[in-house]
RNA sequence: GCCCUGGUAGUGUAGCGGCCUAUCAUGAAGCCCUGUCGAGGCUUCGACUCGGGUUCAAAUCCCGACCAGGGCGCCA
């Protein structure tokens, strides 16, 4: 079958009536009614129906069609006919079919079966799971979100950069690092580009961002944790305050929300989801305000305590009632924040923020400590040895502008935007404490 | 790491000491059917996670292992 008009379910229409076309895809199902058979072929964009009436189709082709196992890959050549009896408005009367790849039977899981499939089964057979349009739509939207993200950041003069994922030390100490063998040395998988993106602030590349994997060896086992996720990091030099960083985050998230709602319609429909675009600017509450708010609901929290998962959810509910999905927490206690965060002098707080979306932490950031002496002091205070971070500290000794930045978990963002129940839904092959295959 | 819940045909489930030769759906195989689109009808196939224990008797109760789902802490 060469030199034909190859069409996908997206490009073929009733306008192609009486034209010969070739379609390729997976056999979603065959409905054999005796004198007439219907073959539903699925591709990336949808399905097309091949209709084979006994009196118009040779017997060999009839039996080939009714005998093809589901999920086999085929190409079918035939004549397009407009028909009011088909939902799409057209059907294909076949003249030829090639089986490009025969599927074994039974299938490890059904693609269109009327029974639900457990998550574990789905992820064990992820390729099959991803044949479902609603599963694939998540991946399409993640791709669209990243496209929009890049679009916005470049429009704001950011430079996209790539920092090493094989590193000699982590940003927050050792606990959550994956150790690997690096020739005859010990190395780690990067848990964050934190140190490297800050070093860039000393170069003249004053606005940088990176999209890349981050690895965390945390023993967390929840719907919002995985061992490998895609982190969106940015860093900005010559800021006046952390507000400059927050402005960028509001801009980029807004651009993504709007773009997904507008350009992602086709995929959102497949999932039966609508994306609400949060209003700008996002409301701000200080850590102390948030603590008070949580206390009012009866949860007992001490000054300095983390809000906790429950506290975050409580505030998510309160903010939702007020009509806010996205909101800021600012000025966390400095001792709850990493060494590179700038202290708010004369208080126990820091120039830091978290961005929460629907009751869940999505991103965090703040103004960094750019003063060499103060930075070293904070390292020591956090129990780190400045000698281990010489490569990082050096740039601070030779002209480092004030700067700040953030890190945002792409999958957390996508999952909340689409109201999915588990972060794994937004990852092709999730890695967690128990899952390493496929 | 801790806590809770659960592991039954390819898939999803019911059964929770003897009525189990294990339910139903989906699927697969076969037959009937010329307009299906959750097609319909008939027939057939296919399962108790593993290892100990209790008991006359275990899918069912107990212990352990393994696996899964959810929660907590931590975080993005």
CSV table of C-alpha atoms in Angstrom, one decimal, chain A residues 43-375:
chain,number,residue,atom,x,y,z
A,43,UNK,CA,-4.8,6.5,16.4
A,44,UNK,CA,-3.4,9.4,18.3
A,45,UNK,CA,-6.3,11.7,17.6
A,46,UNK,CA,-9.3,9.5,17.7
A,47,UNK,CA,-11.0,6.6,15.9
A,48,UNK,CA,-12.3,5.9,12.4
A,49,UNK,CA,-14.9,3.3,11.6
A,50,UNK,CA,-14.3,0.8,8.8
A,51,UNK,CA,-17.6,-0.7,7.7
A,52,UNK,CA,-17.5,-4.0,5.8
A,53,UNK,CA,-20.8,-5.1,4.3
A,54,UNK,CA,-20.8,-8.7,3.1
A,55,UNK,CA,-22.0,-7.8,-0.4
A,56,UNK,CA,-19.4,-5.1,-1.0
A,57,UNK,CA,-16.3,-6.7,0.5
A,58,UNK,CA,-14.6,-10.0,-0.6
A,59,UNK,CA,-15.0,-13.0,1.7
A,60,UNK,CA,-11.3,-13.2,2.5
A,61,UNK,CA,-11.2,-9.6,3.7
A,62,UNK,CA,-14.4,-10.1,5.7
A,63,UNK,CA,-13.0,-13.1,7.6
A,64,UNK,CA,-9.6,-11.3,8.0
A,65,UNK,CA,-11.5,-8.3,9.6
A,66,UNK,CA,-13.6,-10.4,11.9
A,67,UNK,CA,-10.6,-12.5,13.0
A,68,UNK,CA,-8.2,-9.7,13.9
A,69,UNK,CA,-7.3,-9.6,17.6
A,70,UNK,CA,-7.9,-6.4,19.4
A,71,UNK,CA,-5.0,-3.9,19.7
A,72,UNK,CA,-3.3,-5.3,16.6
A,73,UNK,CA,-1.8,-2.6,14.3
A,74,UNK,CA,-3.3,-2.5,10.9
A,75,UNK,CA,-3.5,-0.3,7.8
A,76,UNK,CA,-6.7,-0.3,5.9
A,77,UNK,CA,-7.2,1.1,2.4
A,78,UNK,CA,-10.7,1.9,1.3
A,79,UNK,CA,-13.3,4.3,0.0
A,80,UNK,CA,-14.6,7.1,2.2
A,81,UNK,CA,-18.4,7.3,2.3
A,82,UNK,CA,-20.5,9.9,4.0
A,83,UNK,CA,-23.0,8.3,6.3
A,84,UNK,CA,-25.5,9.7,8.8
A,85,UNK,CA,-25.5,6.4,10.6
A,86,UNK,CA,-22.0,7.0,12.0
A,87,UNK,CA,-21.2,9.5,14.7
A,88,UNK,CA,-18.2,11.0,12.8
A,89,UNK,CA,-20.4,11.4,9.7
A,90,UNK,CA,-18.3,9.1,7.5
A,91,UNK,CA,-17.0,5.5,7.2
A,92,UNK,CA,-14.5,3.6,5.2
A,93,UNK,CA,-15.5,0.7,2.9
A,94,UNK,CA,-12.4,-1.4,2.9
A,95,UNK,CA,-10.7,-2.9,-0.2
A,96,UNK,CA,-7.5,-4.0,1.5
A,97,UNK,CA,-6.1,-4.6,5.0
A,98,UNK,CA,-2.5,-5.2,6.1
A,99,UNK,CA,-1.8,-6.5,9.6
A,100,UNK,CA,1.4,-4.7,10.5
A,101,UNK,CA,1.6,-6.2,14.0
A,102,UNK,CA,-0.6,-8.9,15.4
A,103,UNK,CA,-1.5,-8.4,19.1
A,104,UNK,CA,-1.4,-11.4,21.4
A,105,UNK,CA,-4.4,-12.4,23.4
A,106,UNK,CA,-5.6,-12.0,26.1
A,107,UNK,CA,-4.4,-8.4,26.6
A,108,UNK,CA,-2.8,-7.6,29.9
A,109,UNK,CA,-5.5,-5.0,30.4
A,110,UNK,CA,-8.3,-3.7,28.3
A,111,UNK,CA,-8.1,-0.3,26.6
A,112,UNK,CA,-11.9,0.1,26.2
A,113,UNK,CA,-13.2,-2.5,28.5
A,114,UNK,CA,-16.1,-1.7,30.8
A,115,UNK,CA,-14.1,-2.8,33.9
A,116,UNK,CA,-11.8,-0.6,35.9
A,117,UNK,CA,-8.1,-1.3,36.1
A,118,UNK,CA,-6.0,-0.9,39.3
A,119,UNK,CA,-3.2,1.6,39.3
A,120,UNK,CA,-0.6,-1.0,39.7
A,121,UNK,CA,-1.8,-3.0,36.7
A,122,UNK,CA,-1.9,0.2,34.7
A,123,UNK,CA,1.6,1.2,35.5
A,124,UNK,CA,2.9,-2.3,34.9
A,125,UNK,CA,1.5,-2.1,31.4
A,126,UNK,CA,1.9,1.6,30.9
A,127,UNK,CA,2.1,1.4,27.1
A,128,UNK,CA,-1.3,-0.1,27.1
A,129,UNK,CA,-2.7,2.3,29.6
A,130,UNK,CA,-1.4,5.2,27.5
A,131,UNK,CA,-3.5,3.9,24.6
A,132,UNK,CA,-6.5,5.3,26.4
A,133,UNK,CA,-7.1,8.9,25.1
A,134,UNK,CA,-7.8,10.2,28.6
A,135,UNK,CA,-4.5,8.9,29.9
A,136,UNK,CA,-2.5,10.2,27.0
A,137,UNK,CA,-4.2,13.6,27.3
A,138,UNK,CA,-2.4,14.2,30.6
A,139,UNK,CA,0.9,13.7,28.8
A,140,UNK,CA,-0.2,16.0,26.0
A,141,UNK,CA,-1.1,18.7,28.5
A,142,UNK,CA,2.1,18.4,30.3
A,143,UNK,CA,3.9,18.9,27.0
A,144,UNK,CA,1.7,21.9,26.3
A,145,UNK,CA,2.4,23.4,29.7
A,146,UNK,CA,6.1,23.1,29.2
A,147,UNK,CA,5.8,24.8,25.8
A,148,UNK,CA,3.9,27.6,27.4
A,149,UNK,CA,6.4,27.9,30.1
A,150,UNK,CA,9.3,28.2,27.7
A,151,UNK,CA,7.3,30.7,25.7
A,152,UNK,CA,6.8,32.9,28.7
A,153,UNK,CA,10.3,32.7,30.1
A,154,UNK,CA,11.9,33.6,26.8
A,155,UNK,CA,9.6,36.5,26.5
A,156,UNK,CA,10.9,37.7,29.8
A,157,UNK,CA,14.6,37.5,28.6
A,158,UNK,CA,15.4,34.3,30.6
A,159,UNK,CA,18.1,32.0,29.3
A,160,UNK,CA,17.4,28.3,29.4
A,161,UNK,CA,20.3,26.4,30.9
A,162,UNK,CA,21.3,22.9,31.8
A,163,UNK,CA,23.2,22.1,35.0
A,164,UNK,CA,24.7,18.8,35.9
A,165,UNK,CA,22.6,16.0,37.3
A,166,UNK,CA,25.7,14.1,38.5
A,167,UNK,CA,27.0,16.0,41.4
A,168,UNK,CA,29.5,15.7,44.2
A,169,UNK,CA,27.3,17.2,46.9
A,170,UNK,CA,23.7,18.2,47.5
A,171,UNK,CA,22.1,21.5,48.4
A,172,UNK,CA,20.6,20.4,51.7
A,173,UNK,CA,22.9,17.8,53.0
A,174,UNK,CA,23.0,14.1,52.5
A,175,UNK,CA,19.8,12.5,53.6
A,176,UNK,CA,17.8,12.6,50.4
A,177,UNK,CA,20.6,11.9,47.9
A,178,UNK,CA,20.9,8.9,45.7
A,179,UNK,CA,24.5,7.7,45.8
A,180,UNK,CA,26.1,6.5,42.5
A,181,UNK,CA,29.4,5.3,41.4
A,182,UNK,CA,31.4,7.8,39.3
A,183,UNK,CA,34.5,6.0,38.0
A,184,UNK,CA,36.5,5.6,41.2
A,185,UNK,CA,34.6,8.3,43.1
A,186,UNK,CA,31.4,8.6,44.9
A,187,UNK,CA,28.8,10.9,43.4
A,188,UNK,CA,25.1,11.7,43.7
A,189,UNK,CA,22.1,12.4,41.5
A,190,UNK,CA,21.2,16.0,41.8
A,191,UNK,CA,18.3,16.7,44.1
A,192,UNK,CA,18.0,20.3,42.7
A,193,UNK,CA,20.0,22.7,40.5
A,194,UNK,CA,20.0,25.2,43.4
A,195,UNK,CA,23.8,25.7,43.8
A,196,UNK,CA,24.4,25.9,40.1
A,197,UNK,CA,21.7,28.3,39.3
A,198,UNK,CA,22.9,30.6,42.0
A,199,UNK,CA,26.4,30.4,40.7
A,200,UNK,CA,25.1,31.6,37.3
A,201,UNK,CA,24.1,34.9,39.1
A,202,UNK,CA,27.7,35.8,39.2
A,203,UNK,CA,28.2,35.5,35.5
A,204,UNK,CA,26.1,38.1,33.8
A,205,UNK,CA,23.4,35.6,32.8
A,206,UNK,CA,21.1,37.5,35.1
A,207,UNK,CA,17.9,35.6,34.4
A,208,UNK,CA,18.1,31.8,34.0
A,209,UNK,CA,15.8,28.9,34.1
A,210,UNK,CA,16.0,25.2,33.8
A,211,UNK,CA,13.6,22.3,33.2
A,212,UNK,CA,15.1,19.1,34.3
A,213,UNK,CA,14.9,16.0,36.5
A,214,UNK,CA,15.4,16.2,40.2
A,215,UNK,CA,16.1,13.1,42.3
A,216,UNK,CA,15.0,12.6,45.9
A,217,UNK,CA,15.8,9.6,48.0
A,218,UNK,CA,13.1,10.5,50.5
A,219,UNK,CA,11.2,7.6,52.1
A,220,UNK,CA,8.0,9.5,51.3
A,221,UNK,CA,5.2,7.3,50.1
A,222,UNK,CA,2.3,9.6,49.2
A,223,UNK,CA,0.2,10.7,46.2
A,224,UNK,CA,2.4,13.7,45.8
A,225,UNK,CA,5.9,12.3,46.1
A,226,UNK,CA,8.1,10.4,43.7
A,227,UNK,CA,11.8,9.8,43.6
A,228,UNK,CA,12.3,11.4,40.2
A,229,UNK,CA,10.3,14.5,39.0
A,230,UNK,CA,10.7,17.4,36.6
A,231,UNK,CA,11.7,20.6,38.4
A,232,UNK,CA,11.2,24.0,36.9
A,233,UNK,CA,13.9,26.3,38.5
A,234,UNK,CA,14.6,29.9,37.9
A,235,UNK,CA,17.0,32.5,39.4
A,236,UNK,CA,17.0,36.3,38.9
A,237,UNK,CA,19.9,38.7,39.7
A,238,UNK,CA,19.6,42.3,40.8
A,239,UNK,CA,16.3,41.9,42.5
A,240,UNK,CA,15.0,44.5,44.9
A,241,UNK,CA,13.1,42.0,46.9
A,242,UNK,CA,11.5,38.6,46.6
A,243,UNK,CA,8.5,40.3,45.1
A,244,UNK,CA,10.4,40.4,41.8
A,245,UNK,CA,10.6,36.6,41.9
A,246,UNK,CA,7.0,36.3,42.8
A,247,UNK,CA,6.0,38.5,39.9
A,248,UNK,CA,7.7,36.1,37.5
A,249,UNK,CA,6.0,33.1,39.0
A,250,UNK,CA,2.6,34.8,38.8
A,251,UNK,CA,3.3,35.6,35.2
A,252,UNK,CA,4.5,32.2,34.1
A,253,UNK,CA,1.8,30.2,35.9
A,254,UNK,CA,-0.9,32.6,34.6
A,255,UNK,CA,0.4,32.1,31.1
A,256,UNK,CA,0.3,28.3,31.5
A,257,UNK,CA,-3.2,28.3,32.9
A,258,UNK,CA,-4.5,30.5,30.2
A,259,UNK,CA,-2.7,28.7,27.4
A,260,UNK,CA,-3.8,25.2,28.6
A,261,UNK,CA,-7.4,26.4,28.9
A,262,UNK,CA,-7.3,27.8,25.4
A,263,UNK,CA,-5.0,25.6,23.4
A,264,UNK,CA,-5.6,22.4,25.4
A,265,UNK,CA,-9.4,22.1,24.9
A,266,UNK,CA,-9.2,19.0,22.8
A,267,UNK,CA,-7.2,17.1,25.5
A,268,UNK,CA,-9.2,18.6,28.4
A,269,UNK,CA,-12.4,17.3,26.7
A,270,UNK,CA,-11.0,13.8,26.6
A,271,UNK,CA,-10.5,14.0,30.3
A,272,UNK,CA,-13.8,15.8,31.0
A,273,UNK,CA,-11.9,18.5,32.9
A,274,UNK,CA,-12.0,22.2,32.8
A,275,UNK,CA,-9.1,24.4,33.8
A,276,UNK,CA,-10.0,27.4,36.0
A,277,UNK,CA,-7.5,30.3,35.5
A,278,UNK,CA,-6.7,31.8,38.9
A,279,UNK,CA,-7.0,35.5,39.3
A,280,UNK,CA,-3.9,37.7,39.6
A,281,UNK,CA,-2.3,38.7,41.8
A,282,UNK,CA,-2.4,35.7,44.1
A,283,UNK,CA,-3.2,36.6,47.7
A,284,UNK,CA,-0.4,36.6,50.2
A,285,UNK,CA,-0.4,35.5,53.8
A,286,UNK,CA,2.6,35.4,56.1
A,287,UNK,CA,3.6,32.2,57.8
A,288,UNK,CA,2.3,33.7,61.1
A,289,UNK,CA,-1.1,34.5,59.6
A,290,UNK,CA,-1.4,31.0,58.2
A,291,UNK,CA,-0.5,29.5,61.6
A,292,UNK,CA,-3.2,31.6,63.2
A,293,UNK,CA,-5.7,30.5,60.6
A,294,UNK,CA,-5.0,26.9,61.2
A,295,UNK,CA,-5.1,27.3,64.9
A,296,UNK,CA,-8.6,28.8,64.6
A,297,UNK,CA,-9.9,25.6,63.1
A,298,UNK,CA,-8.8,23.7,66.2
A,299,UNK,CA,-5.5,22.2,65.1
A,300,UNK,CA,-2.7,22.7,67.7
A,301,UNK,CA,0.5,24.1,66.2
A,302,UNK,CA,3.3,25.8,68.0
A,303,UNK,CA,5.2,28.9,66.7
A,304,UNK,CA,7.9,27.5,64.4
A,305,UNK,CA,5.9,24.3,63.5
A,306,UNK,CA,5.4,23.5,59.9
A,307,UNK,CA,1.8,23.9,58.8
A,308,UNK,CA,1.8,20.2,58.1
A,309,UNK,CA,-0.2,18.4,55.4
A,310,UNK,CA,-3.4,18.8,57.3
A,311,UNK,CA,-2.8,22.5,57.9
A,312,UNK,CA,-2.1,23.0,54.2
A,313,UNK,CA,-5.3,21.3,53.3
A,314,UNK,CA,-7.3,23.4,55.9
A,315,UNK,CA,-6.0,26.6,54.4
A,316,UNK,CA,-6.7,25.2,50.9
A,317,UNK,CA,-10.3,24.8,51.9
A,318,UNK,CA,-10.5,28.3,53.4
A,319,UNK,CA,-8.9,29.9,50.4
A,320,UNK,CA,-11.2,28.0,48.1
A,321,UNK,CA,-14.2,29.4,49.9
A,322,UNK,CA,-12.8,32.8,49.3
A,323,UNK,CA,-12.4,32.0,45.6
A,324,UNK,CA,-8.6,31.4,45.5
A,325,UNK,CA,-6.9,28.4,44.2
A,326,UNK,CA,-3.4,29.9,44.2
A,327,UNK,CA,-1.9,31.7,47.1
A,328,UNK,CA,1.4,32.6,48.8
A,329,UNK,CA,2.8,31.9,52.1
A,330,UNK,CA,5.7,34.2,52.9
A,331,UNK,CA,8.3,34.8,55.6
A,332,UNK,CA,8.8,31.3,57.0
A,333,UNK,CA,10.9,30.9,60.1
A,334,UNK,CA,14.5,31.0,58.9
A,335,UNK,CA,15.4,27.9,60.8
A,336,UNK,CA,12.9,25.9,58.7
A,337,UNK,CA,14.6,27.1,55.5
A,338,UNK,CA,17.8,26.1,53.9
A,339,UNK,CA,21.1,27.9,54.4
A,340,UNK,CA,20.9,29.8,51.1
A,341,UNK,CA,17.8,31.7,52.1
A,342,UNK,CA,18.2,35.3,53.4
A,343,UNK,CA,17.2,36.0,57.0
A,344,UNK,CA,14.9,38.8,57.9
A,345,UNK,CA,17.2,40.6,60.3
A,346,UNK,CA,15.8,41.3,63.8
A,347,UNK,CA,13.1,38.6,63.4
A,348,UNK,CA,13.1,34.8,63.4
A,349,UNK,CA,11.7,34.9,59.9
A,350,UNK,CA,13.2,34.8,56.4
A,351,UNK,CA,12.7,36.2,52.9
A,352,UNK,CA,11.1,33.1,51.6
A,353,UNK,CA,7.8,32.0,50.1
A,354,UNK,CA,5.8,28.9,49.2
A,355,UNK,CA,3.3,28.9,46.4
A,356,UNK,CA,0.3,26.6,47.2
A,357,UNK,CA,-2.3,25.4,44.7
A,358,UNK,CA,-5.5,23.9,46.0
A,359,UNK,CA,-4.1,23.0,49.4
A,360,UNK,CA,-0.8,21.6,48.2
A,361,UNK,CA,2.7,23.0,48.1
A,362,UNK,CA,3.7,23.5,44.5
A,363,UNK,CA,6.8,25.7,44.6
A,364,UNK,CA,9.1,27.4,47.0
A,365,UNK,CA,11.7,30.1,46.7
A,366,UNK,CA,12.9,33.4,48.1
A,367,UNK,CA,15.7,35.9,48.2
A,368,UNK,CA,19.1,34.3,48.6
A,369,UNK,CA,21.8,35.3,50.9
A,370,UNK,CA,24.4,36.8,48.6
A,371,UNK,CA,26.7,38.3,51.2
A,372,UNK,CA,29.7,35.9,51.5
A,373,UNK,CA,30.2,36.2,55.3
A,374,UNK,CA,26.6,35.8,56.1
A,375,UNK,CA,26.3,32.9,53.8
